[in-house]
Tab-separated table of C-alpha atoms in Angstrom:
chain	number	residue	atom	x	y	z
A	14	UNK	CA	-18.692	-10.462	5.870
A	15	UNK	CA	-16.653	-7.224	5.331
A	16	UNK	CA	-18.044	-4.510	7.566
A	17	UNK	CA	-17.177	-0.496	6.637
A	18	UNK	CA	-16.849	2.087	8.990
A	19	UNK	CA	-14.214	5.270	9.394
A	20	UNK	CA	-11.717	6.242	12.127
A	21	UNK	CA	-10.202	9.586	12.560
A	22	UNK	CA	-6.453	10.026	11.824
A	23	UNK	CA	-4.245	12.878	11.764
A	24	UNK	CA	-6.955	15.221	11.428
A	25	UNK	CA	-9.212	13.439	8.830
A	26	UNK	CA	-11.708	10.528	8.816
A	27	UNK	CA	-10.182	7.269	7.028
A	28	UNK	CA	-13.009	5.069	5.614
A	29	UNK	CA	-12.161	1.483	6.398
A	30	UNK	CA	-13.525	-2.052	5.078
A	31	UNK	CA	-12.862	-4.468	7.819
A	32	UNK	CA	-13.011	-8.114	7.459
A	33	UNK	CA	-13.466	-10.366	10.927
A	34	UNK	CA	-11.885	-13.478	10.810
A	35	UNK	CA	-13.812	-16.719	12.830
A	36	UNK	CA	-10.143	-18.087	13.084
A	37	UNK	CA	-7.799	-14.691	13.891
A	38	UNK	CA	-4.198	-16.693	14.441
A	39	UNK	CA	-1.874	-14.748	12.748
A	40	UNK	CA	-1.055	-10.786	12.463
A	41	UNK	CA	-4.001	-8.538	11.049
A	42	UNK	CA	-3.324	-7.156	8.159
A	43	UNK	CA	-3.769	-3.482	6.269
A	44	UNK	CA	-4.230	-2.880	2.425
A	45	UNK	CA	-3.189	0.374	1.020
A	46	UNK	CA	-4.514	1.006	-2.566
A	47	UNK	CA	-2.647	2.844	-5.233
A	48	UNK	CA	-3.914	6.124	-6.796
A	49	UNK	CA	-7.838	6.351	-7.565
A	50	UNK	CA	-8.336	3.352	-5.826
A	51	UNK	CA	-10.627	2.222	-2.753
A	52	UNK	CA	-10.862	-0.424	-0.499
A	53	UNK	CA	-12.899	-2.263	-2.157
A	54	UNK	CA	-10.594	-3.185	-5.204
A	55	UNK	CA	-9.172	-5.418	-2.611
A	56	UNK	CA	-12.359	-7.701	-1.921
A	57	UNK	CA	-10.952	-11.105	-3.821
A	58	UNK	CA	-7.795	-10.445	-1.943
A	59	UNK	CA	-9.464	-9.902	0.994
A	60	UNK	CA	-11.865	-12.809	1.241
A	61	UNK	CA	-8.893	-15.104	1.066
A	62	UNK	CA	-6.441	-13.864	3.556
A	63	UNK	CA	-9.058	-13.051	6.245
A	64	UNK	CA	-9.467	-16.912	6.423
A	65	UNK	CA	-7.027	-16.423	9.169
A	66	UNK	CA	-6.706	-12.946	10.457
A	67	UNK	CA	-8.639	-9.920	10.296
A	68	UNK	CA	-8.455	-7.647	6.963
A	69	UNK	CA	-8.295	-3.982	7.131
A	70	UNK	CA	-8.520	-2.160	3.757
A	71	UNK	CA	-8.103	2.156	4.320
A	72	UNK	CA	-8.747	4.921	1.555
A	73	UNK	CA	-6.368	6.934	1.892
A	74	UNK	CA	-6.996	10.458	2.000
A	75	UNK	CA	-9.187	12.147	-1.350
A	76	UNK	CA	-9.859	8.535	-2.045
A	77	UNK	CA	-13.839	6.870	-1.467
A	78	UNK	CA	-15.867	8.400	1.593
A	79	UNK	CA	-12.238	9.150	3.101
A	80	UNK	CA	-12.139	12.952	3.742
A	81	UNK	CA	-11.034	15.003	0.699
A	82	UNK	CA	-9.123	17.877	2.352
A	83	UNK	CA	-8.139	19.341	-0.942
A	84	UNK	CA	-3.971	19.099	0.601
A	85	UNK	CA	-2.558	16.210	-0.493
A	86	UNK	CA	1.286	14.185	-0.227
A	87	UNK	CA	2.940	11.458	0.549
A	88	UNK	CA	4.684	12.346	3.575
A	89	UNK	CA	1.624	13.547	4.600
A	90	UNK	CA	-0.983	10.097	3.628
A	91	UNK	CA	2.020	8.372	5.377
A	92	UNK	CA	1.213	10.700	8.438
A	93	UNK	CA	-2.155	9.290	8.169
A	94	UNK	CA	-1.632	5.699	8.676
A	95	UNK	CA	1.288	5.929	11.067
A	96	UNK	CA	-1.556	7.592	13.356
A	97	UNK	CA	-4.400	5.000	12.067
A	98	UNK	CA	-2.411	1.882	12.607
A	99	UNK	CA	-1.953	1.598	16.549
A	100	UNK	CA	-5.916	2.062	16.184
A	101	UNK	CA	-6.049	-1.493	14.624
A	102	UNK	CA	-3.294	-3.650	16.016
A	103	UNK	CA	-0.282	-3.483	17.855
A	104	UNK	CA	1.297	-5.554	15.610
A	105	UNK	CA	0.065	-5.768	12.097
A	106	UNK	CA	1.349	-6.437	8.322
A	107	UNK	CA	0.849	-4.458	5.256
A	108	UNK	CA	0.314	-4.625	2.392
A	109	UNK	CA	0.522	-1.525	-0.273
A	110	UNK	CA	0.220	-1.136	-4.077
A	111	UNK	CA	1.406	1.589	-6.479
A	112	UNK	CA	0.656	4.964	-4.129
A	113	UNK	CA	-0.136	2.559	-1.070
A	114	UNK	CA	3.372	1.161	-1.741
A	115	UNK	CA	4.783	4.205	-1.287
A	116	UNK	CA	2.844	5.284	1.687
A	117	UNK	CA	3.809	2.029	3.515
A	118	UNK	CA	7.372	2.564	3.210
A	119	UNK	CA	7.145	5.600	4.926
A	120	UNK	CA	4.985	4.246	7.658
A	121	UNK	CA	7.581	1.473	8.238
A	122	UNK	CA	10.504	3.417	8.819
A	123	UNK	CA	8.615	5.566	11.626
A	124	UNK	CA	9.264	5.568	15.370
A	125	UNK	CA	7.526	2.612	17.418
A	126	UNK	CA	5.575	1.678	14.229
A	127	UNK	CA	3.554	-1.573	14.192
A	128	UNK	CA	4.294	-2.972	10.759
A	129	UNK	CA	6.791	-6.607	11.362
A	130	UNK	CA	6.151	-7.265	7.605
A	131	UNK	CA	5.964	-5.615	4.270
A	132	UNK	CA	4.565	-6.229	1.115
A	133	UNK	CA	4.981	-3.969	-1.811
A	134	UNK	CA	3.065	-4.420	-4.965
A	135	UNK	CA	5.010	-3.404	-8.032
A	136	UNK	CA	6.449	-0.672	-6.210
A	137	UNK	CA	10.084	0.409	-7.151
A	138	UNK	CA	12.856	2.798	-6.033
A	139	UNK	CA	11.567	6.364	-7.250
A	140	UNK	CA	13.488	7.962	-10.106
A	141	UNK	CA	13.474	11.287	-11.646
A	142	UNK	CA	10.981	10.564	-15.285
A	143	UNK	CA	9.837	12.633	-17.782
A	144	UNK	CA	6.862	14.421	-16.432
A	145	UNK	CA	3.306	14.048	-18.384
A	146	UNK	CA	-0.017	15.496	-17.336
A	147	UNK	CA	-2.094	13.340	-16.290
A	148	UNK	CA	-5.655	13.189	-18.335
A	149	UNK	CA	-8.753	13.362	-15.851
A	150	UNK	CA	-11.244	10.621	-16.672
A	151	UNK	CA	-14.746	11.342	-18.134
A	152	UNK	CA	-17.574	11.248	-15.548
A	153	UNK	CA	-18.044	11.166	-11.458
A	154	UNK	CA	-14.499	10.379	-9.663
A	155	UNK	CA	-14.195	8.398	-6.214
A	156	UNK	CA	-11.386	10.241	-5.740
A	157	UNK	CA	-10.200	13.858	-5.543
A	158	UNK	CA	-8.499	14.587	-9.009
A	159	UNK	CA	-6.767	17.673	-6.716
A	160	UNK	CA	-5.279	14.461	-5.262
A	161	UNK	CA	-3.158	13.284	-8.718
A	162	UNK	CA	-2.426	16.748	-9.341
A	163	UNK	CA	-0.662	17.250	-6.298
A	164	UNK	CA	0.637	14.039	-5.986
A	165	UNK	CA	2.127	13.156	-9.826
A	166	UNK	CA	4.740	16.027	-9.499
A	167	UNK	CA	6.438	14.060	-6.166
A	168	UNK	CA	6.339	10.609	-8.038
A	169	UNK	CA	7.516	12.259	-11.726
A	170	UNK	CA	10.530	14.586	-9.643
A	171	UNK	CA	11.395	12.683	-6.485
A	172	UNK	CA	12.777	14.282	-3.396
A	173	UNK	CA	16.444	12.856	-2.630
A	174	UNK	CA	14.923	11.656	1.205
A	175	UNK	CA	13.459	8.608	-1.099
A	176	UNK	CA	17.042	6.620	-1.114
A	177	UNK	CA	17.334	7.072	2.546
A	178	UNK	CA	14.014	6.026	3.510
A	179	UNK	CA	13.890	2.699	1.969
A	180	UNK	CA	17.481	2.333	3.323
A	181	UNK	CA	16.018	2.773	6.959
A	182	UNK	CA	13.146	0.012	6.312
A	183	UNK	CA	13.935	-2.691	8.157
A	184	UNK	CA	11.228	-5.296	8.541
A	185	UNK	CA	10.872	-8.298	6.386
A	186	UNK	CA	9.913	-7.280	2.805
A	187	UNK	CA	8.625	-8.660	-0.579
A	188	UNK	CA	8.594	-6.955	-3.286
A	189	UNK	CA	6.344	-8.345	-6.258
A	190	UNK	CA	6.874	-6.771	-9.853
A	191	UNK	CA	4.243	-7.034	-11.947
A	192	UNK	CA	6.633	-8.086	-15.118
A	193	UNK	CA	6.924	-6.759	-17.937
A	194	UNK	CA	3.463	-5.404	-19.192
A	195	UNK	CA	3.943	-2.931	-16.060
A	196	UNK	CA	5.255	0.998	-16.629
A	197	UNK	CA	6.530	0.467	-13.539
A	198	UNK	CA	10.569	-0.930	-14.738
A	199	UNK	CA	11.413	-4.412	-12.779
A	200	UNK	CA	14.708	-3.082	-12.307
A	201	UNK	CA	13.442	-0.714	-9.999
A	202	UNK	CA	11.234	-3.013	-8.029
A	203	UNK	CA	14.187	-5.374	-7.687
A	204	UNK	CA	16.593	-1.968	-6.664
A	205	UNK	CA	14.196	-1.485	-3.629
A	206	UNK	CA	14.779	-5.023	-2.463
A	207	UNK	CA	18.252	-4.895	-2.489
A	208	UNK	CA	18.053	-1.319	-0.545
A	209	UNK	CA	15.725	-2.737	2.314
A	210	UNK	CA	17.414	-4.338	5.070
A	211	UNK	CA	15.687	-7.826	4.649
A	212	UNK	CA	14.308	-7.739	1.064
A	213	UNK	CA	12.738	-10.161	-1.579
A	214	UNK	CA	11.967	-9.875	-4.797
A	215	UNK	CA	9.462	-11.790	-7.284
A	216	UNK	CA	7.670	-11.200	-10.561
A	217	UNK	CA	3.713	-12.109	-11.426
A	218	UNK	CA	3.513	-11.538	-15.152
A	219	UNK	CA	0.022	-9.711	-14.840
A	220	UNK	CA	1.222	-5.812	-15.346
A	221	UNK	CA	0.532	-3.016	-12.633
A	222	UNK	CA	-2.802	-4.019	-11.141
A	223	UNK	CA	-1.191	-7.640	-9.883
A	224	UNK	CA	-3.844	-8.616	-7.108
A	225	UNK	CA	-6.455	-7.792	-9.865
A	226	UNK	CA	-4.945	-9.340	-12.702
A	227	UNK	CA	-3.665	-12.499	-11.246
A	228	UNK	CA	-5.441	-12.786	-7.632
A	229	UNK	CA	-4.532	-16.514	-6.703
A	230	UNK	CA	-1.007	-16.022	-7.724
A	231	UNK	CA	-0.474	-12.921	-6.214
A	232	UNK	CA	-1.842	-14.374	-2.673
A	233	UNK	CA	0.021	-17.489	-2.485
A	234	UNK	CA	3.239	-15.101	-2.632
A	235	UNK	CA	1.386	-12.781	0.254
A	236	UNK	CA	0.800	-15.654	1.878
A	237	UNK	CA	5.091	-17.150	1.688
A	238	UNK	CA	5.554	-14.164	2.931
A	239	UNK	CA	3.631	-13.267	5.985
A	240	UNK	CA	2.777	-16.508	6.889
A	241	UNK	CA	5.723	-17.555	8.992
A	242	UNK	CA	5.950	-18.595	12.479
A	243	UNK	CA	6.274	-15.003	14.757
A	244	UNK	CA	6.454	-14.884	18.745
């Protein structure tokens, strides 16, 4: 049974969903949620994989119970889990989506980091788009809308560092599109495979929110993927 608790990171408390595993043999792994999303949109994923190794789901900053320090960016999110991550294993996989995606990359690529494998759901090489406000939803957030404000303008216009970052990653990656029915263009997705060092690339027809729309499917590729022999 998931257990939740938070850990301090960079200067802010992470809320984390942790799921033991009775049979632990292979690499914990970490699940990064994409923009207004909290750990807990991972609990079908979760349940399966932590069969065999223990499941750590993170807000990310202005996300849940996560502190909502009203400063928000990638780089700095990224800073985040590069300073959570020792905390949970020294050797761990991860899994992002969307905004976790992009936060991942940028936790792979820094010094000494833990991560041996990547997954990115529907996550793609960022390109310059036309910008469009984004429309804050009716009702009580679980997230800090200060969060998308800040945060749409680096997605919509993105810095030139992008292309050299995913250049730099260099741990075994997947990275799933979610097909057609996703804003997010395949081309893109399958642009940031060939850019990685060690990159794969693989479509689930189930649009943006993949490990929602399509759980079983999207696991059993997690699963090719992470589950291979390691030292």
């Amino acid at each position: 049974m998931a257990y939740e608790h938070d850990l301090i990171a960079n200067g802010v408390s992470l809320a984390t969903r942790t799921w033991p595993s009775e049979h632990s043999s292979r690499r914990p792994v970490v699940l990064l949620a994409g923009t207004g999303a909290t750990a807990r949109d991972w609990d079908t994923v979760a349940d399966d994989l932590c069969r065999d190794r223990i499941v750590h789901a993170v807000n990310l900053r202005g996300h849940g119970t996560s502190t909502w320090p009203g400063r928000y960016s990638i780089e700095t999110m990224a800073a985040d889990i590069i300073d959570l991550l020792p905390q949970l294993a020294s050797d761990l996989d991860v899994i992002g989506h969307s905004l976790g995606g992009l936060v991942a990359c940028r936790a792979a690529v820094a010094a000494d980091t833990p991560i041996r494998r990547l997954v990115l759901e529907d996550v793609g090489v960022l390109h310059p788009r036309h910008p469009t406000a984004p429309t804050r939803p009716d009702g009580r957030l679980d997230f800090d809308w200060e969060m998308v404000q800040q945060i749409r303008p680096e997605i919509d216009a993105p810095d030139t560092s992008w292309t050299r970052i995913v250049q730099m990653i260099t741990v075994p990656t997947l990275a799933i599109s979610g097909g057609e029915t996703s804003f997010v263009p395949a081309e893109h997705v399958r642009e940031l495979t060939e850019s990685v060092a060690d990159g794969t690339f693989t479509t689930i027809d189930a649009g943006h929110l993949i490990h929602e729309n399509a759980p079983e499917e999207f696991v059993r590729a997690v699963r090719a993927h992470l589950d291979v022999p390691h030292p």
